[in-house]
Short mmCIF file of C-alpha atoms in Angstrom, two decimals:
data_model
loop_
_atom_site.label_atom_id
_atom_site.label_comp_id
_atom_site.label_asym_id
_atom_site.label_seq_id
_atom_site.Cartn_x
_atom_site.Cartn_y
_atom_site.Cartn_z
CA MET A 144 -0.74 9.94 -7.91
CA GLU A 145 0.32 11.81 -5.12
CA LEU A 146 1.65 14.89 -4.30
CA GLN A 147 4.09 13.80 -2.69
CA ALA A 148 5.33 11.32 -5.00
CA VAL A 149 5.07 13.32 -7.84
CA MET A 150 7.75 15.71 -5.93
CA ASN A 151 10.20 13.02 -4.42
CA LEU A 152 10.09 11.62 -8.30
CA GLN A 153 10.72 15.38 -9.87
CA LEU A 154 13.76 16.31 -7.43
CA MET A 155 15.08 13.53 -8.32
CA MET A 156 15.49 13.24 -11.58
CA PHE A 157 16.33 17.59 -11.01
CA LEU A 158 19.61 16.10 -8.74
CA GLU A 159 20.85 14.13 -11.77
CA ILE A 160 20.19 16.16 -14.20
CA ALA A 161 22.51 18.65 -12.01
CA ILE A 162 24.55 16.25 -11.60
CA GLY A 163 25.01 15.70 -15.23
CA TRP A 164 25.01 19.59 -16.10
CA TYR A 165 28.19 19.73 -13.27
CA LEU A 166 30.10 16.39 -14.61
CA LYS A 167 30.28 17.94 -17.69
CA LYS A 168 30.90 21.56 -16.43
CA LYS A 169 34.21 20.45 -15.11
CA ASN A 170 34.56 18.43 -18.23
CA LEU A 171 34.42 14.04 -16.46
CA ILE A 172 32.15 14.42 -18.73
CA THR A 173 33.80 15.33 -22.89
CA GLU A 174 31.98 15.86 -25.94
CA GLU A 175 32.83 12.50 -27.61
CA GLY A 176 31.98 11.32 -23.55
CA LYS A 177 28.72 12.96 -24.40
CA LYS A 178 27.89 11.30 -27.71
CA VAL A 179 28.84 7.72 -26.03
CA LEU A 180 25.97 8.43 -23.89
CA THR A 181 23.69 8.99 -25.94
CA ASP A 182 24.94 6.01 -28.66
CA LEU A 183 24.09 4.17 -25.15
CA VAL A 184 20.87 5.25 -24.31
CA ILE A 185 19.43 4.34 -27.89
CA ASP A 186 21.25 1.28 -28.86
CA LEU A 187 21.10 -0.21 -25.09
CA ILE A 188 19.09 1.33 -21.93
CA LEU A 189 16.19 2.54 -23.97
CA PRO A 190 15.76 -0.77 -26.14
CA CYS A 191 16.08 -3.12 -22.45
CA ASN A 192 13.71 -1.00 -20.59
CA ILE A 193 11.21 -1.28 -23.02
CA ILE A 194 11.53 -5.07 -24.05
CA GLN A 195 11.03 -5.08 -19.95
CA SER A 196 8.64 -2.88 -20.12
CA PHE A 197 6.84 -5.75 -22.64
CA MET A 198 6.97 -8.41 -19.94
CA ILE A 199 3.65 -9.00 -18.28
CA GLU A 200 0.79 -11.38 -18.36
CA LEU A 201 -1.34 -10.30 -21.15
CA ASN A 202 -4.70 -9.82 -21.33
CA GLY A 203 -7.94 -8.06 -23.72
CA GLU A 204 -7.72 -4.55 -20.86
CA ILE A 205 -4.59 -4.00 -21.74
CA LEU A 206 -4.75 -4.83 -25.77
CA MET A 207 -7.62 -2.03 -25.71
CA LYS A 208 -6.05 0.26 -23.52
CA GLY A 209 -2.88 0.06 -26.17
CA LEU A 210 -5.16 0.54 -29.31
CA GLN A 211 -6.74 3.26 -26.86
CA ILE A 212 -2.93 5.07 -26.33
CA LEU A 213 -1.42 4.26 -30.35
CA ILE A 214 -4.52 6.02 -31.37
CA ILE A 215 -4.04 8.69 -29.36
CA SER A 216 -0.81 8.98 -30.14
CA ILE A 217 -1.12 9.51 -33.96
CA LEU A 218 -4.37 11.57 -33.54
CA LEU A 219 -1.37 13.75 -31.58
CA GLN A 220 0.94 14.00 -34.58
CA ILE A 221 -1.31 15.10 -36.60
CA PHE A 222 -2.49 17.95 -34.79
CA CYS A 223 1.75 18.84 -34.24
CA THR A 224 1.96 18.39 -37.45
CA ALA A 225 -0.29 21.12 -38.36
CA VAL A 226 0.78 23.46 -35.36
CA SER A 227 4.16 23.33 -37.05
CA ALA A 228 2.38 24.37 -40.16
CA THR A 229 0.40 27.75 -39.08
CA CYS A 230 2.75 29.20 -35.81
CA TYR A 231 5.99 29.00 -37.40
CA ASN A 232 5.33 31.10 -40.76
CA ARG A 233 6.90 34.37 -39.57
CA VAL A 234 9.72 33.59 -38.30
CA GLU A 235 12.75 33.20 -40.35
CA ARG A 236 13.59 30.05 -41.80
CA ARG A 237 16.84 28.66 -39.50
CA LYS A 238 14.69 29.52 -36.87
CA ARG A 239 11.84 28.67 -38.25
CA THR A 240 12.96 24.78 -38.49
CA VAL A 241 13.60 24.22 -35.20
CA LEU A 242 10.93 24.82 -34.40
CA GLN A 243 8.54 22.72 -36.31
CA TYR A 244 10.70 19.94 -35.42
CA GLY A 245 10.76 20.68 -31.75
CA THR A 246 6.77 20.81 -32.32
CA VAL A 247 6.13 17.24 -33.76
CA CYS A 248 9.29 15.35 -32.16
CA SER A 249 9.39 15.92 -27.76
CA ASN A 250 12.47 14.05 -25.80
CA ALA A 251 9.31 11.42 -24.71
CA GLY A 252 11.87 9.05 -26.45
CA PHE A 253 15.01 9.97 -23.02
CA LEU A 254 12.39 11.64 -20.41
CA GLY A 255 9.05 10.16 -20.94
CA ASN A 256 9.87 6.40 -20.35
CA PRO A 257 11.24 6.84 -16.83
CA VAL A 258 8.64 9.73 -16.05
CA ALA A 259 5.76 7.30 -17.37
CA GLU A 260 7.60 3.96 -15.31
CA GLY A 261 7.48 6.65 -12.01
CA LEU A 262 4.86 8.31 -12.45
CA PHE A 263 2.22 4.63 -13.61
CA GLY A 264 4.30 1.87 -12.52
CA PRO A 265 5.33 -1.06 -15.24
CA MET A 266 1.66 -0.42 -16.82
CA GLY A 267 2.92 3.33 -17.34
CA LEU A 268 6.08 2.05 -18.79
CA LEU A 269 3.72 -0.50 -21.60
CA TYR A 270 1.80 2.21 -22.43
CA ALA A 271 4.23 4.64 -23.28
CA SER A 272 6.50 2.12 -25.47
CA ILE A 273 3.35 1.78 -27.48
CA TYR A 274 2.51 5.57 -27.22
CA LEU A 275 6.10 7.00 -28.41
CA ILE A 276 5.86 5.06 -31.89
CA PRO A 277 4.05 6.68 -34.08
CA GLN A 278 6.73 9.75 -33.09
CA ARG A 279 9.78 7.72 -33.58
CA ILE A 280 8.16 7.58 -37.27
CA VAL A 281 7.59 10.87 -37.90
CA MET A 282 10.37 11.60 -36.33
CA TRP A 283 12.96 10.09 -39.28
CA SER A 284 10.16 11.13 -41.96
CA ALA A 285 8.79 14.62 -41.58
CA GLY A 286 10.72 15.62 -38.74
CA VAL A 287 14.03 14.74 -40.78
CA SER A 288 12.13 16.59 -43.31
CA TYR A 289 12.17 20.25 -42.11
CA PHE A 290 15.88 20.25 -42.36
CA THR A 291 16.26 18.19 -45.45
CA GLU A 292 14.98 17.84 -48.86
CA SER A 293 12.02 15.01 -47.80
CA PRO A 294 13.41 11.71 -47.64
CA SER A 295 12.07 8.69 -50.10
CA ARG A 296 10.61 6.34 -48.28
CA LYS A 297 12.16 3.63 -48.37
CA GLU A 298 14.74 5.41 -46.24
CA VAL A 299 12.31 6.30 -44.02
CA VAL A 300 11.04 2.28 -44.17
CA LYS A 301 14.38 1.53 -43.59
CA LYS A 302 15.32 3.72 -40.44
CA VAL A 303 12.29 3.79 -39.15
CA LEU A 304 12.96 -0.61 -38.74
CA ARG A 305 16.46 -0.41 -38.02
CA HIS A 306 15.70 1.71 -34.83
CA PRO A 307 16.83 -0.19 -32.04
CA CYS A 308 13.42 1.12 -29.86
CA ILE A 309 11.41 -0.10 -32.77
CA ILE A 310 13.18 -3.24 -32.43
CA ALA A 311 12.82 -3.28 -29.18
CA VAL A 312 8.64 -3.05 -28.90
CA GLU A 313 9.19 -5.50 -31.56
CA ILE A 314 10.58 -7.98 -29.37
CA GLY A 315 8.75 -7.08 -26.99
CA LEU A 316 5.31 -7.40 -28.44
CA ALA A 317 6.15 -11.11 -29.65
CA LEU A 318 7.37 -11.82 -26.20
CA MET A 319 4.29 -10.48 -24.54
CA VAL A 320 1.67 -12.04 -27.68
CA ILE A 321 3.21 -15.31 -27.27
CA GLN A 322 3.97 -15.60 -23.49
CA PHE A 323 7.78 -17.56 -23.68
CA PRO A 324 9.60 -17.07 -20.70
CA LEU A 325 12.96 -15.96 -21.10
CA PRO A 326 15.39 -17.67 -19.95
CA ASP A 327 16.49 -15.94 -15.85
CA PHE A 328 19.93 -15.04 -17.38
CA LEU A 329 17.97 -12.97 -19.56
CA THR A 330 15.70 -11.30 -16.87
CA ARG A 331 17.70 -10.47 -14.70
CA THR A 332 19.82 -9.11 -17.23
CA LEU A 333 17.02 -6.93 -18.66
CA LYS A 334 15.96 -5.92 -15.63
CA SER A 335 19.44 -4.13 -14.84
CA PHE A 336 20.38 -2.25 -18.20
CA SER A 337 16.00 -1.11 -17.81
CA GLY A 338 17.28 0.13 -14.01
CA SER A 339 19.44 2.33 -15.32
CA THR A 340 16.88 4.33 -17.74
CA THR A 341 16.71 6.82 -15.19
CA PRO A 342 20.00 8.19 -13.77
CA VAL A 343 21.77 7.66 -17.20
CA THR A 344 18.78 9.90 -18.77
CA MET A 345 18.79 12.29 -16.88
CA LEU A 346 22.74 13.23 -16.90
CA LEU A 347 22.36 13.05 -20.71
CA ILE A 348 20.31 15.14 -20.26
CA GLY A 349 21.84 17.89 -17.81
CA SER A 350 25.36 17.50 -19.68
CA ILE A 351 23.58 18.60 -22.79
CA MET A 352 21.86 21.38 -20.17
CA ALA A 353 25.20 22.50 -19.76
CA GLY A 354 26.24 23.79 -23.58
CA ALA A 355 23.50 26.68 -23.27
CA ASP A 356 24.31 29.96 -22.50
CA LEU A 357 21.29 30.44 -19.85
CA ARG A 358 21.89 34.05 -19.51
CA THR A 359 20.42 34.93 -23.30
CA MET A 360 17.62 31.65 -23.48
CA VAL A 361 15.15 33.23 -23.31
CA THR A 362 13.47 34.88 -25.66
CA LYS A 363 10.53 35.82 -27.54
CA ALA A 364 10.53 33.12 -29.81
CA THR A 365 11.68 30.90 -27.11
CA ALA A 366 9.02 31.71 -24.98
CA ALA A 367 6.75 30.90 -27.49
CA PHE A 368 7.21 27.77 -27.96
CA SER A 369 7.56 26.29 -25.17
CA LEU A 370 3.92 27.58 -24.64
CA ILE A 371 3.41 25.45 -27.37
CA ARG A 372 5.15 22.61 -26.16
CA LEU A 373 4.22 22.54 -22.56
CA ALA A 374 1.40 23.71 -22.17
CA LEU A 375 -0.89 23.95 -25.35
CA ILE A 376 -0.09 20.50 -26.39
CA PRO A 377 -0.73 18.84 -23.49
CA LEU A 378 -4.51 20.11 -23.10
CA ALA A 379 -5.44 19.63 -26.29
CA VAL A 380 -4.64 16.09 -25.26
CA LEU A 381 -6.29 15.90 -21.99
CA ALA A 382 -10.24 17.81 -23.37
CA GLY A 383 -9.80 14.56 -26.14
CA CYS A 384 -9.09 12.34 -23.77
CA PHE A 385 -12.41 14.48 -20.88
CA ALA A 386 -14.29 14.22 -24.11
CA ALA A 387 -13.54 10.77 -24.61
CA GLY A 388 -13.51 8.78 -21.24
CA VAL A 389 -10.55 7.37 -22.30
CA ASP A 390 -9.26 5.67 -19.19
CA SER A 391 -7.15 7.61 -16.42
CA VAL A 392 -3.87 5.18 -17.02
CA VAL A 393 -4.23 6.03 -20.24
CA ALA A 394 -4.69 9.57 -20.20
CA GLY A 395 -1.98 10.31 -17.09
CA VAL A 396 0.58 8.64 -19.72
CA SER A 397 -0.90 10.17 -22.82
CA VAL A 398 -0.49 13.91 -20.74
CA ILE A 399 2.01 13.48 -19.59
CA LEU A 400 4.03 12.36 -22.71
CA ALA A 401 2.96 15.30 -24.50
CA ALA A 402 4.11 17.35 -22.27
CA MET A 403 8.24 16.50 -22.57
CA PRO A 404 10.35 19.06 -23.96
CA ALA A 405 11.61 19.28 -27.04
CA GLY A 406 13.73 16.82 -28.02
CA SER A 407 17.49 16.91 -27.87
CA THR A 408 18.00 15.23 -31.38
CA THR A 409 16.54 19.01 -31.79
CA ALA A 410 20.02 20.45 -31.69
CA ILE A 411 21.36 17.58 -33.06
CA LEU A 412 19.86 17.52 -36.40
CA ALA A 413 20.67 21.34 -36.21
CA ALA A 414 24.27 21.25 -35.88
CA LYS A 415 24.30 17.57 -38.63
CA TYR A 416 22.14 20.18 -41.46
CA HIS A 417 23.31 23.86 -40.75
CA GLY A 418 20.17 24.98 -38.87
CA ASP A 419 20.57 27.53 -36.23
CA GLU A 420 21.98 24.84 -33.54
CA GLU A 421 22.28 27.46 -30.48
CA PHE A 422 19.05 28.23 -30.31
CA ALA A 423 18.01 24.74 -30.44
CA SER A 424 20.09 24.25 -27.69
CA LYS A 425 18.29 27.30 -25.97
CA CYS A 426 14.66 26.01 -26.93
CA VAL A 427 15.51 22.03 -25.62
CA VAL A 428 17.26 23.60 -22.08
CA LEU A 429 14.84 26.20 -21.87
CA THR A 430 11.78 23.50 -22.27
CA THR A 431 14.32 21.10 -20.07
CA VAL A 432 14.06 23.56 -17.63
CA LEU A 433 10.45 23.84 -17.46
CA SER A 434 9.25 21.27 -17.55
CA MET A 435 10.63 20.61 -14.13
CA ALA A 436 7.71 22.76 -13.25
CA ALA A 437 5.36 22.01 -15.90
CA ILE A 438 4.79 17.64 -15.81
CA PRO A 439 4.16 18.41 -11.35
CA LEU A 440 1.54 20.75 -12.68
CA TRP A 441 0.18 18.45 -15.00
CA SER A 442 0.28 15.43 -12.96
CA MET A 443 -1.62 17.39 -10.22
CA LEU A 444 -4.87 18.61 -13.18
CA ILE A 445 -4.25 14.79 -14.07
CA SER A 446 -5.36 13.30 -11.18
CA TRP A 447 -7.58 16.06 -9.47
CA ILE A 448 -9.50 15.32 -13.80
CA PHE A 449 -9.65 11.42 -13.65
#
């Protein structure tokens, strides 16, 4: 990864986020429009992006590295769950549930794929898709349980199996294993939608940020959470990858995705289940803003170490 490439990617994404913020402020993106964008990203654009990432020639090296990043992701979810259970005990309950969910579930699903692809190319996108499997499972099990009573095992399995991104991973894995070439018109359609992942996702993030009051965003709680989300968690992943001698691309993708800001679903679930929606929005926005500086720093550190 060259520094210039990282900075150009960050500046492009920052500009796209700023455009989304401006469009929301001018009400060109309405609340209903924001919901449509969210559904469009989750139900269509990200699944196409994921399937596209698996359309490569399969070999033993890819299988081994895919297994490595899956193990790293599973261990990370265990680590994040432990952090969320121990670091916020003195915070009042409504804010504590927000912090716990934001620690376990990052915005890697929205922001991670375009960043991984921009920094590491097609292989980065493939590994990011595999990396996100454990997080998507935790999101609909332990994640939801922070705001509600723990869902039943049957409900968890149903939500996971029906998630468009999980279905896309299953389709992508099947295509990669059997090496079945899709008709040209299907391949072109996937590429077309996949190519819109970054701009549409950044517009959505910008529209979410427009709803927060930046003047009251920085508090002791949000600052401490940002430090955990953007520094402690990726540092733990970096140390583990370095100690285990993990491949540089696998380590890079793992650390960058671990350094993602709080998931936008943090605010969505807080609103749905009568949590502290305003506090959740501040956590999402502050970590997203800070990630614009944190991601290049982590990228440079990865390049220097690996």
